[in-house]
Amino acid sequence: MTPMVEATGIHKSFGRTEVLRGIDLVVEPGEVCCIIGPSGSGKSTLLRCVNHLERIDAGRMRVDGSLVGYRESGGKLHELRESEVARQRRDIGMVFQRFNLFPHMTAAENVMEAPRTVLGRSRSAARKEADALLDRVGLAARRDAYPGQLSGGQQQRVAIARALAMQPRLMLFDEPTSALDPELVGEVLDVMRGLAADGMTMLVVTHEMGFAREVGDSLVFMDEGVIVESGVPRDVLSAPRHERTRSFLSKVL
Ligand code: ADP
Ligand code: MG
């Protein structure tokens, strides 16, 4: 089986700061891989490298077997044109800490936007798909609400529906519940749990250890730009092998 994500020897620096120092990571189709680690350890940068929002300095990033952002010929890498990168990104949904919905569009219009403009869907087809997706995230009744009329948890669920509208093969989540009031976290995690149960491949940066333990197939602990350890979530969380992991977990558990 071709891995959904195959990162090999990923290095990334900003100026003199080496933020990713040789990351190897494999995520299989249907797998939910959770990434934890202290602030500044490179988690967001790694996610952004998966869809070439950051250009890697060394290594290879493959999604579903294809190099991301590059074409390889004669052992050399040639960066793809922006339009070709955009084509690759269609298959990779991303949900951020901040929801970034279009404030002047309703929930349904937010979900319809990319299928309409990028895929050229008809208004009625996009509308039908948007309704089904909003139903899936439990927001069918709020389809005509504007983001400002929705709670943070509801906005984040619209953001998830919007990402799903492009029928991605892979979903990237970067601390999707970190900006939410505590009582709104559960509803977003429930939607993500449903996605996982439906077989979506997910790479999730999170501080929600309960989610990582129950929903994650694998758990990766990052620190200072390297993967310190990874494994079955329950094992990593209950019996970490490295002192750095132990020390981190003692602060967050
Ligand atoms: P995390 O998500 O684990 O908190 P990040 O990947 O956001 O970590 O950041 C890792 C390091 O890279 C931090 O020291 C951060 O300041 C730095 N960094 C991230 N993005 C940039 C950027 N665009 N320019 C310069 N430094 C950056
Ligand atoms: Mg981050």
mmCIF file with all atom_site columns, C-alpha atoms in Angstrom, residues 46-235:
data_model
loop_
_atom_site.group_PDB
_atom_site.id
_atom_site.type_symbol
_atom_site.label_atom_id
_atom_site.label_alt_id
_atom_site.label_comp_id
_atom_site.label_asym_id
_atom_site.label_entity_id
_atom_site.label_seq_id
_atom_site.pdbx_PDB_ins_code
_atom_site.Cartn_x
_atom_site.Cartn_y
_atom_site.Cartn_z
_atom_site.occupancy
_atom_site.B_iso_or_equiv
_atom_site.pdbx_formal_charge
_atom_site.auth_seq_id
_atom_site.auth_comp_id
_atom_site.auth_asym_id
_atom_site.auth_atom_id
_atom_site.pdbx_PDB_model_num
ATOM 1   C CA . LEU A 1 46  ? 6.010   20.208 9.518   1.00 0.00 ? 46  LEU A CA 1
ATOM 2   C CA . LEU A 1 47  ? 2.295   20.357 8.637   1.00 0.00 ? 47  LEU A CA 1
ATOM 3   C CA . ARG A 1 48  ? 2.953   23.300 6.334   1.00 0.00 ? 48  ARG A CA 1
ATOM 4   C CA . CYS A 1 49  ? 5.698   21.321 4.601   1.00 0.00 ? 49  CYS A CA 1
ATOM 5   C CA . VAL A 1 50  ? 3.188   18.555 3.841   1.00 0.00 ? 50  VAL A CA 1
ATOM 6   C CA . ASN A 1 51  ? 1.291   20.822 1.455   1.00 0.00 ? 51  ASN A CA 1
ATOM 7   C CA . HIS A 1 52  ? 4.280   22.928 0.419   1.00 0.00 ? 52  HIS A CA 1
ATOM 8   C CA . LEU A 1 53  ? 3.171   26.069 2.222   1.00 0.00 ? 53  LEU A CA 1
ATOM 9   C CA . GLU A 1 54  ? 6.798   25.918 3.356   1.00 0.00 ? 54  GLU A CA 1
ATOM 10  C CA . ARG A 1 55  ? 9.552   24.933 0.953   1.00 0.00 ? 55  ARG A CA 1
ATOM 11  C CA . ILE A 1 56  ? 11.723  22.194 2.441   1.00 0.00 ? 56  ILE A CA 1
ATOM 12  C CA . ASP A 1 57  ? 15.512  22.564 2.384   1.00 0.00 ? 57  ASP A CA 1
ATOM 13  C CA . ALA A 1 58  ? 16.286  18.868 2.150   1.00 0.00 ? 58  ALA A CA 1
ATOM 14  C CA . GLY A 1 59  ? 14.499  15.547 2.080   1.00 0.00 ? 59  GLY A CA 1
ATOM 15  C CA . ARG A 1 60  ? 11.441  14.295 0.242   1.00 0.00 ? 60  ARG A CA 1
ATOM 16  C CA . MET A 1 61  ? 7.776   14.843 0.999   1.00 0.00 ? 61  MET A CA 1
ATOM 17  C CA . ARG A 1 62  ? 5.348   12.522 -0.722  1.00 0.00 ? 62  ARG A CA 1
ATOM 18  C CA . VAL A 1 63  ? 1.581   12.504 -0.475  1.00 0.00 ? 63  VAL A CA 1
ATOM 19  C CA . ASP A 1 64  ? -0.176  9.464  -1.889  1.00 0.00 ? 64  ASP A CA 1
ATOM 20  C CA . GLY A 1 65  ? 3.013   8.551  -3.708  1.00 0.00 ? 65  GLY A CA 1
ATOM 21  C CA . SER A 1 66  ? 3.595   11.910 -5.414  1.00 0.00 ? 66  SER A CA 1
ATOM 22  C CA . LEU A 1 67  ? 6.334   14.362 -4.509  1.00 0.00 ? 67  LEU A CA 1
ATOM 23  C CA . VAL A 1 68  ? 4.831   17.537 -3.112  1.00 0.00 ? 68  VAL A CA 1
ATOM 24  C CA . GLY A 1 69  ? 5.955   20.771 -4.734  1.00 0.00 ? 69  GLY A CA 1
ATOM 25  C CA . TYR A 1 70  ? 8.559   19.141 -6.943  1.00 0.00 ? 70  TYR A CA 1
ATOM 26  C CA . ARG A 1 71  ? 9.102   16.939 -9.920  1.00 0.00 ? 71  ARG A CA 1
ATOM 27  C CA . GLU A 1 72  ? 12.088  14.651 -9.947  1.00 0.00 ? 72  GLU A CA 1
ATOM 28  C CA . SER A 1 73  ? 14.008  14.032 -13.114 1.00 0.00 ? 73  SER A CA 1
ATOM 29  C CA . GLY A 1 74  ? 17.516  12.696 -13.524 1.00 0.00 ? 74  GLY A CA 1
ATOM 30  C CA . GLY A 1 75  ? 17.951  12.665 -9.755  1.00 0.00 ? 75  GLY A CA 1
ATOM 31  C CA . LYS A 1 76  ? 17.299  16.422 -9.586  1.00 0.00 ? 76  LYS A CA 1
ATOM 32  C CA . LEU A 1 77  ? 14.315  18.206 -8.103  1.00 0.00 ? 77  LEU A CA 1
ATOM 33  C CA . HIS A 1 78  ? 12.516  20.880 -10.058 1.00 0.00 ? 78  HIS A CA 1
ATOM 34  C CA . GLU A 1 79  ? 10.019  23.021 -8.214  1.00 0.00 ? 79  GLU A CA 1
ATOM 35  C CA . LEU A 1 80  ? 6.527   22.893 -9.635  1.00 0.00 ? 80  LEU A CA 1
ATOM 36  C CA . ARG A 1 81  ? 4.715   25.977 -10.869 1.00 0.00 ? 81  ARG A CA 1
ATOM 37  C CA . GLU A 1 82  ? 2.296   27.550 -8.415  1.00 0.00 ? 82  GLU A CA 1
ATOM 38  C CA . SER A 1 83  ? -0.672  26.293 -10.468 1.00 0.00 ? 83  SER A CA 1
ATOM 39  C CA . GLU A 1 84  ? 0.643   22.735 -10.222 1.00 0.00 ? 84  GLU A CA 1
ATOM 40  C CA . VAL A 1 85  ? 1.180   23.078 -6.471  1.00 0.00 ? 85  VAL A CA 1
ATOM 41  C CA . ALA A 1 86  ? -2.371  24.416 -6.185  1.00 0.00 ? 86  ALA A CA 1
ATOM 42  C CA . ARG A 1 87  ? -3.584  21.320 -7.999  1.00 0.00 ? 87  ARG A CA 1
ATOM 43  C CA . GLN A 1 88  ? -1.788  19.123 -5.443  1.00 0.00 ? 88  GLN A CA 1
ATOM 44  C CA . ARG A 1 89  ? -3.199  21.114 -2.532  1.00 0.00 ? 89  ARG A CA 1
ATOM 45  C CA . ARG A 1 90  ? -6.753  20.421 -3.614  1.00 0.00 ? 90  ARG A CA 1
ATOM 46  C CA . ASP A 1 91  ? -6.344  16.906 -2.289  1.00 0.00 ? 91  ASP A CA 1
ATOM 47  C CA . ILE A 1 92  ? -5.102  18.078 1.098   1.00 0.00 ? 92  ILE A CA 1
ATOM 48  C CA . GLY A 1 93  ? -7.580  19.748 3.426   1.00 0.00 ? 93  GLY A CA 1
ATOM 49  C CA . MET A 1 94  ? -6.245  21.989 6.155   1.00 0.00 ? 94  MET A CA 1
ATOM 50  C CA . VAL A 1 95  ? -7.877  23.276 9.314   1.00 0.00 ? 95  VAL A CA 1
ATOM 51  C CA . PHE A 1 96  ? -6.097  25.836 11.459  1.00 0.00 ? 96  PHE A CA 1
ATOM 52  C CA . GLN A 1 97  ? -6.407  27.072 14.995  1.00 0.00 ? 97  GLN A CA 1
ATOM 53  C CA . ARG A 1 98  ? -8.138  30.170 13.617  1.00 0.00 ? 98  ARG A CA 1
ATOM 54  C CA . PHE A 1 99  ? -11.119 29.362 11.482  1.00 0.00 ? 99  PHE A CA 1
ATOM 55  C CA . ASN A 1 100 ? -10.491 31.924 8.719   1.00 0.00 ? 100 ASN A CA 1
ATOM 56  C CA . LEU A 1 101 ? -14.017 31.783 7.344   1.00 0.00 ? 101 LEU A CA 1
ATOM 57  C CA . PHE A 1 102 ? -15.097 34.470 4.896   1.00 0.00 ? 102 PHE A CA 1
ATOM 58  C CA . PRO A 1 103 ? -17.025 36.812 7.217   1.00 0.00 ? 103 PRO A CA 1
ATOM 59  C CA . HIS A 1 104 ? -19.335 38.172 4.520   1.00 0.00 ? 104 HIS A CA 1
ATOM 60  C CA . MET A 1 105 ? -20.497 34.715 3.419   1.00 0.00 ? 105 MET A CA 1
ATOM 61  C CA . THR A 1 106 ? -22.961 32.400 5.126   1.00 0.00 ? 106 THR A CA 1
ATOM 62  C CA . ALA A 1 107 ? -21.889 28.988 6.383   1.00 0.00 ? 107 ALA A CA 1
ATOM 63  C CA . ALA A 1 108 ? -23.240 27.359 3.220   1.00 0.00 ? 108 ALA A CA 1
ATOM 64  C CA . GLU A 1 109 ? -21.566 29.933 0.967   1.00 0.00 ? 109 GLU A CA 1
ATOM 65  C CA . ASN A 1 110 ? -18.239 29.368 2.726   1.00 0.00 ? 110 ASN A CA 1
ATOM 66  C CA . VAL A 1 111 ? -18.505 25.649 2.030   1.00 0.00 ? 111 VAL A CA 1
ATOM 67  C CA . MET A 1 112 ? -19.607 26.207 -1.578  1.00 0.00 ? 112 MET A CA 1
ATOM 68  C CA . GLU A 1 113 ? -16.877 28.701 -2.452  1.00 0.00 ? 113 GLU A CA 1
ATOM 69  C CA . ALA A 1 114 ? -14.000 26.408 -3.456  1.00 0.00 ? 114 ALA A CA 1
ATOM 70  C CA . PRO A 1 115 ? -16.139 23.835 -5.301  1.00 0.00 ? 115 PRO A CA 1
ATOM 71  C CA . ARG A 1 116 ? -17.685 26.746 -7.244  1.00 0.00 ? 116 ARG A CA 1
ATOM 72  C CA . THR A 1 117 ? -14.502 28.667 -8.056  1.00 0.00 ? 117 THR A CA 1
ATOM 73  C CA . VAL A 1 118 ? -11.919 25.890 -8.224  1.00 0.00 ? 118 VAL A CA 1
ATOM 74  C CA . LEU A 1 119 ? -13.893 22.892 -9.420  1.00 0.00 ? 119 LEU A CA 1
ATOM 75  C CA . GLY A 1 120 ? -16.457 24.851 -11.447 1.00 0.00 ? 120 GLY A CA 1
ATOM 76  C CA . ARG A 1 121 ? -19.433 23.183 -9.782  1.00 0.00 ? 121 ARG A CA 1
ATOM 77  C CA . SER A 1 122 ? -22.874 24.556 -10.578 1.00 0.00 ? 122 SER A CA 1
ATOM 78  C CA . ARG A 1 123 ? -24.532 26.589 -7.863  1.00 0.00 ? 123 ARG A CA 1
ATOM 79  C CA . SER A 1 124 ? -27.183 23.954 -7.253  1.00 0.00 ? 124 SER A CA 1
ATOM 80  C CA . ALA A 1 125 ? -24.717 21.053 -7.105  1.00 0.00 ? 125 ALA A CA 1
ATOM 81  C CA . ALA A 1 126 ? -22.420 22.975 -4.749  1.00 0.00 ? 126 ALA A CA 1
ATOM 82  C CA . ARG A 1 127 ? -25.393 23.906 -2.600  1.00 0.00 ? 127 ARG A CA 1
ATOM 83  C CA . LYS A 1 128 ? -26.492 20.296 -2.325  1.00 0.00 ? 128 LYS A CA 1
ATOM 84  C CA . GLU A 1 129 ? -22.997 19.154 -1.364  1.00 0.00 ? 129 GLU A CA 1
ATOM 85  C CA . ALA A 1 130 ? -22.659 21.984 1.144   1.00 0.00 ? 130 ALA A CA 1
ATOM 86  C CA . ASP A 1 131 ? -25.950 21.034 2.788   1.00 0.00 ? 131 ASP A CA 1
ATOM 87  C CA . ALA A 1 132 ? -24.808 17.421 3.108   1.00 0.00 ? 132 ALA A CA 1
ATOM 88  C CA . LEU A 1 133 ? -21.472 18.503 4.605   1.00 0.00 ? 133 LEU A CA 1
ATOM 89  C CA . LEU A 1 134 ? -23.056 20.940 7.044   1.00 0.00 ? 134 LEU A CA 1
ATOM 90  C CA . ASP A 1 135 ? -25.381 18.149 8.075   1.00 0.00 ? 135 ASP A CA 1
ATOM 91  C CA . ARG A 1 136 ? -22.345 15.921 8.630   1.00 0.00 ? 136 ARG A CA 1
ATOM 92  C CA . VAL A 1 137 ? -20.806 18.465 11.015  1.00 0.00 ? 137 VAL A CA 1
ATOM 93  C CA . GLY A 1 138 ? -24.150 18.973 12.765  1.00 0.00 ? 138 GLY A CA 1
ATOM 94  C CA . LEU A 1 139 ? -24.890 22.420 11.370  1.00 0.00 ? 139 LEU A CA 1
ATOM 95  C CA . ALA A 1 140 ? -27.659 21.859 8.834   1.00 0.00 ? 140 ALA A CA 1
ATOM 96  C CA . ALA A 1 141 ? -29.872 24.268 10.760  1.00 0.00 ? 141 ALA A CA 1
ATOM 97  C CA . ARG A 1 142 ? -27.261 27.062 10.641  1.00 0.00 ? 142 ARG A CA 1
ATOM 98  C CA . ARG A 1 143 ? -26.500 26.941 6.933   1.00 0.00 ? 143 ARG A CA 1
ATOM 99  C CA . ASP A 1 144 ? -27.602 30.556 6.371   1.00 0.00 ? 144 ASP A CA 1
ATOM 100 C CA . ALA A 1 145 ? -25.877 32.003 9.425   1.00 0.00 ? 145 ALA A CA 1
ATOM 101 C CA . TYR A 1 146 ? -22.854 34.284 9.030   1.00 0.00 ? 146 TYR A CA 1
ATOM 102 C CA . PRO A 1 147 ? -19.637 33.412 10.892  1.00 0.00 ? 147 PRO A CA 1
ATOM 103 C CA . GLY A 1 148 ? -20.206 36.298 13.296  1.00 0.00 ? 148 GLY A CA 1
ATOM 104 C CA . GLN A 1 149 ? -23.474 34.695 14.351  1.00 0.00 ? 149 GLN A CA 1
ATOM 105 C CA . LEU A 1 150 ? -21.833 31.348 15.129  1.00 0.00 ? 150 LEU A CA 1
ATOM 106 C CA . SER A 1 151 ? -19.878 30.195 18.172  1.00 0.00 ? 151 SER A CA 1
ATOM 107 C CA . GLY A 1 152 ? -16.203 29.369 17.790  1.00 0.00 ? 152 GLY A CA 1
ATOM 108 C CA . GLY A 1 153 ? -16.993 25.657 17.840  1.00 0.00 ? 153 GLY A CA 1
ATOM 109 C CA . GLN A 1 154 ? -19.610 26.090 15.126  1.00 0.00 ? 154 GLN A CA 1
ATOM 110 C CA . GLN A 1 155 ? -17.234 28.193 13.027  1.00 0.00 ? 155 GLN A CA 1
ATOM 111 C CA . GLN A 1 156 ? -14.567 25.530 13.312  1.00 0.00 ? 156 GLN A CA 1
ATOM 112 C CA . ARG A 1 157 ? -17.068 22.883 12.217  1.00 0.00 ? 157 ARG A CA 1
ATOM 113 C CA . VAL A 1 158 ? -17.910 25.020 9.164   1.00 0.00 ? 158 VAL A CA 1
ATOM 114 C CA . ALA A 1 159 ? -14.181 25.257 8.470   1.00 0.00 ? 159 ALA A CA 1
ATOM 115 C CA . ILE A 1 160 ? -13.966 21.463 8.553   1.00 0.00 ? 160 ILE A CA 1
ATOM 116 C CA . ALA A 1 161 ? -16.967 21.177 6.196   1.00 0.00 ? 161 ALA A CA 1
ATOM 117 C CA . ARG A 1 162 ? -15.323 23.701 3.897   1.00 0.00 ? 162 ARG A CA 1
ATOM 118 C CA . ALA A 1 163 ? -12.121 21.650 3.765   1.00 0.00 ? 163 ALA A CA 1
ATOM 119 C CA . LEU A 1 164 ? -14.110 18.468 3.119   1.00 0.00 ? 164 LEU A CA 1
ATOM 120 C CA . ALA A 1 165 ? -15.924 20.113 0.213   1.00 0.00 ? 165 ALA A CA 1
ATOM 121 C CA . MET A 1 166 ? -12.832 19.604 -1.934  1.00 0.00 ? 166 MET A CA 1
ATOM 122 C CA . GLN A 1 167 ? -12.995 15.863 -1.243  1.00 0.00 ? 167 GLN A CA 1
ATOM 123 C CA . PRO A 1 168 ? -9.456  15.707 0.113   1.00 0.00 ? 168 PRO A CA 1
ATOM 124 C CA . ARG A 1 169 ? -7.549  12.481 0.468   1.00 0.00 ? 169 ARG A CA 1
ATOM 125 C CA . LEU A 1 170 ? -5.765  13.814 3.526   1.00 0.00 ? 170 LEU A CA 1
ATOM 126 C CA . MET A 1 171 ? -6.772  16.243 6.259   1.00 0.00 ? 171 MET A CA 1
ATOM 127 C CA . LEU A 1 172 ? -4.259  18.325 8.207   1.00 0.00 ? 172 LEU A CA 1
ATOM 128 C CA . PHE A 1 173 ? -5.368  19.813 11.517  1.00 0.00 ? 173 PHE A CA 1
ATOM 129 C CA . ASP A 1 174 ? -3.191  22.346 13.323  1.00 0.00 ? 174 ASP A CA 1
ATOM 130 C CA . GLU A 1 175 ? -4.422  22.696 16.898  1.00 0.00 ? 175 GLU A CA 1
ATOM 131 C CA . PRO A 1 176 ? -8.038  22.925 15.736  1.00 0.00 ? 176 PRO A CA 1
ATOM 132 C CA . THR A 1 177 ? -9.425  23.351 19.248  1.00 0.00 ? 177 THR A CA 1
ATOM 133 C CA . SER A 1 178 ? -6.738  25.521 20.859  1.00 0.00 ? 178 SER A CA 1
ATOM 134 C CA . ALA A 1 179 ? -8.568  28.799 20.259  1.00 0.00 ? 179 ALA A CA 1
ATOM 135 C CA . LEU A 1 180 ? -11.892 27.520 21.576  1.00 0.00 ? 180 LEU A CA 1
ATOM 136 C CA . ASP A 1 181 ? -13.548 28.008 24.917  1.00 0.00 ? 181 ASP A CA 1
ATOM 137 C CA . PRO A 1 182 ? -13.299 24.711 26.805  1.00 0.00 ? 182 PRO A CA 1
ATOM 138 C CA . GLU A 1 183 ? -17.015 23.928 26.540  1.00 0.00 ? 183 GLU A CA 1
ATOM 139 C CA . LEU A 1 184 ? -16.807 24.085 22.713  1.00 0.00 ? 184 LEU A CA 1
ATOM 140 C CA . VAL A 1 185 ? -13.854 21.737 22.284  1.00 0.00 ? 185 VAL A CA 1
ATOM 141 C CA . GLY A 1 186 ? -15.908 18.536 22.502  1.00 0.00 ? 186 GLY A CA 1
ATOM 142 C CA . GLU A 1 187 ? -18.202 19.289 19.560  1.00 0.00 ? 187 GLU A CA 1
ATOM 143 C CA . VAL A 1 188 ? -15.223 19.831 17.248  1.00 0.00 ? 188 VAL A CA 1
ATOM 144 C CA . LEU A 1 189 ? -13.440 16.707 18.483  1.00 0.00 ? 189 LEU A CA 1
ATOM 145 C CA . ASP A 1 190 ? -16.675 14.751 17.914  1.00 0.00 ? 190 ASP A CA 1
ATOM 146 C CA . VAL A 1 191 ? -16.734 15.830 14.267  1.00 0.00 ? 191 VAL A CA 1
ATOM 147 C CA . MET A 1 192 ? -13.078 14.816 13.908  1.00 0.00 ? 192 MET A CA 1
ATOM 148 C CA . ARG A 1 193 ? -13.835 11.477 15.575  1.00 0.00 ? 193 ARG A CA 1
ATOM 149 C CA . GLY A 1 194 ? -16.597 10.918 13.009  1.00 0.00 ? 194 GLY A CA 1
ATOM 150 C CA . LEU A 1 195 ? -14.234 11.705 10.161  1.00 0.00 ? 195 LEU A CA 1
ATOM 151 C CA . ALA A 1 196 ? -11.718 9.238  11.517  1.00 0.00 ? 196 ALA A CA 1
ATOM 152 C CA . ALA A 1 197 ? -14.418 6.577  11.804  1.00 0.00 ? 197 ALA A CA 1
ATOM 153 C CA . ASP A 1 198 ? -15.308 7.198  8.152   1.00 0.00 ? 198 ASP A CA 1
ATOM 154 C CA . GLY A 1 199 ? -11.726 6.342  7.225   1.00 0.00 ? 199 GLY A CA 1
ATOM 155 C CA . MET A 1 200 ? -10.253 9.788  6.575   1.00 0.00 ? 200 MET A CA 1
ATOM 156 C CA . THR A 1 201 ? -6.465  9.961  6.794   1.00 0.00 ? 201 THR A CA 1
ATOM 157 C CA . MET A 1 202 ? -5.639  12.651 9.315   1.00 0.00 ? 202 MET A CA 1
ATOM 158 C CA . LEU A 1 203 ? -2.528  14.365 10.609  1.00 0.00 ? 203 LEU A CA 1
ATOM 159 C CA . VAL A 1 204 ? -3.517  16.200 13.768  1.00 0.00 ? 204 VAL A CA 1
ATOM 160 C CA . VAL A 1 205 ? -1.389  18.549 15.853  1.00 0.00 ? 205 VAL A CA 1
ATOM 161 C CA . THR A 1 206 ? -3.168  18.688 19.177  1.00 0.00 ? 206 THR A CA 1
ATOM 162 C CA . HIS A 1 207 ? -2.877  19.151 22.897  1.00 0.00 ? 207 HIS A CA 1
ATOM 163 C CA . GLU A 1 208 ? -5.963  17.003 23.452  1.00 0.00 ? 208 GLU A CA 1
ATOM 164 C CA . MET A 1 209 ? -4.357  13.900 24.911  1.00 0.00 ? 209 MET A CA 1
ATOM 165 C CA . GLY A 1 210 ? -7.709  12.155 25.359  1.00 0.00 ? 210 GLY A CA 1
ATOM 166 C CA . PHE A 1 211 ? -8.428  12.533 21.646  1.00 0.00 ? 211 PHE A CA 1
ATOM 167 C CA . ALA A 1 212 ? -4.929  11.346 20.759  1.00 0.00 ? 212 ALA A CA 1
ATOM 168 C CA . ARG A 1 213 ? -5.318  8.283  22.962  1.00 0.00 ? 213 ARG A CA 1
ATOM 169 C CA . GLU A 1 214 ? -8.823  7.314  21.830  1.00 0.00 ? 214 GLU A CA 1
ATOM 170 C CA . VAL A 1 215 ? -8.828  8.297  18.168  1.00 0.00 ? 215 VAL A CA 1
ATOM 171 C CA . GLY A 1 216 ? -5.163  8.288  17.186  1.00 0.00 ? 216 GLY A CA 1
ATOM 172 C CA . ASP A 1 217 ? -3.648  5.225  15.568  1.00 0.00 ? 217 ASP A CA 1
ATOM 173 C CA . SER A 1 218 ? -0.217  6.679  16.150  1.00 0.00 ? 218 SER A CA 1
ATOM 174 C CA . LEU A 1 219 ? 1.272   9.407  18.276  1.00 0.00 ? 219 LEU A CA 1
ATOM 175 C CA . VAL A 1 220 ? 4.388   11.384 17.479  1.00 0.00 ? 220 VAL A CA 1
ATOM 176 C CA . PHE A 1 221 ? 6.242   13.448 20.055  1.00 0.00 ? 221 PHE A CA 1
ATOM 177 C CA . MET A 1 222 ? 8.320   16.251 18.560  1.00 0.00 ? 222 MET A CA 1
ATOM 178 C CA . ASP A 1 223 ? 10.869  18.409 20.316  1.00 0.00 ? 223 ASP A CA 1
ATOM 179 C CA . GLU A 1 224 ? 13.369  20.871 18.858  1.00 0.00 ? 224 GLU A CA 1
ATOM 180 C CA . GLY A 1 225 ? 12.750  19.840 15.282  1.00 0.00 ? 225 GLY A CA 1
ATOM 181 C CA . VAL A 1 226 ? 13.081  16.093 15.661  1.00 0.00 ? 226 VAL A CA 1
ATOM 182 C CA . ILE A 1 227 ? 10.718  13.223 16.333  1.00 0.00 ? 227 ILE A CA 1
ATOM 183 C CA . VAL A 1 228 ? 11.835  12.072 19.753  1.00 0.00 ? 228 VAL A CA 1
ATOM 184 C CA . GLU A 1 229 ? 9.545   9.071  19.806  1.00 0.00 ? 229 GLU A CA 1
ATOM 185 C CA . SER A 1 230 ? 6.416   7.697  18.222  1.00 0.00 ? 230 SER A CA 1
ATOM 186 C CA . GLY A 1 231 ? 4.177   4.699  18.596  1.00 0.00 ? 231 GLY A CA 1
ATOM 187 C CA . VAL A 1 232 ? 0.750   3.536  19.643  1.00 0.00 ? 232 VAL A CA 1
ATOM 188 C CA . PRO A 1 233 ? -0.727  6.490  21.580  1.00 0.00 ? 233 PRO A CA 1
ATOM 189 C CA . ARG A 1 234 ? -1.523  4.499  24.705  1.00 0.00 ? 234 ARG A CA 1
ATOM 190 C CA . ASP A 1 235 ? 2.086   3.233  24.873  1.00 0.00 ? 235 ASP A CA 1
#
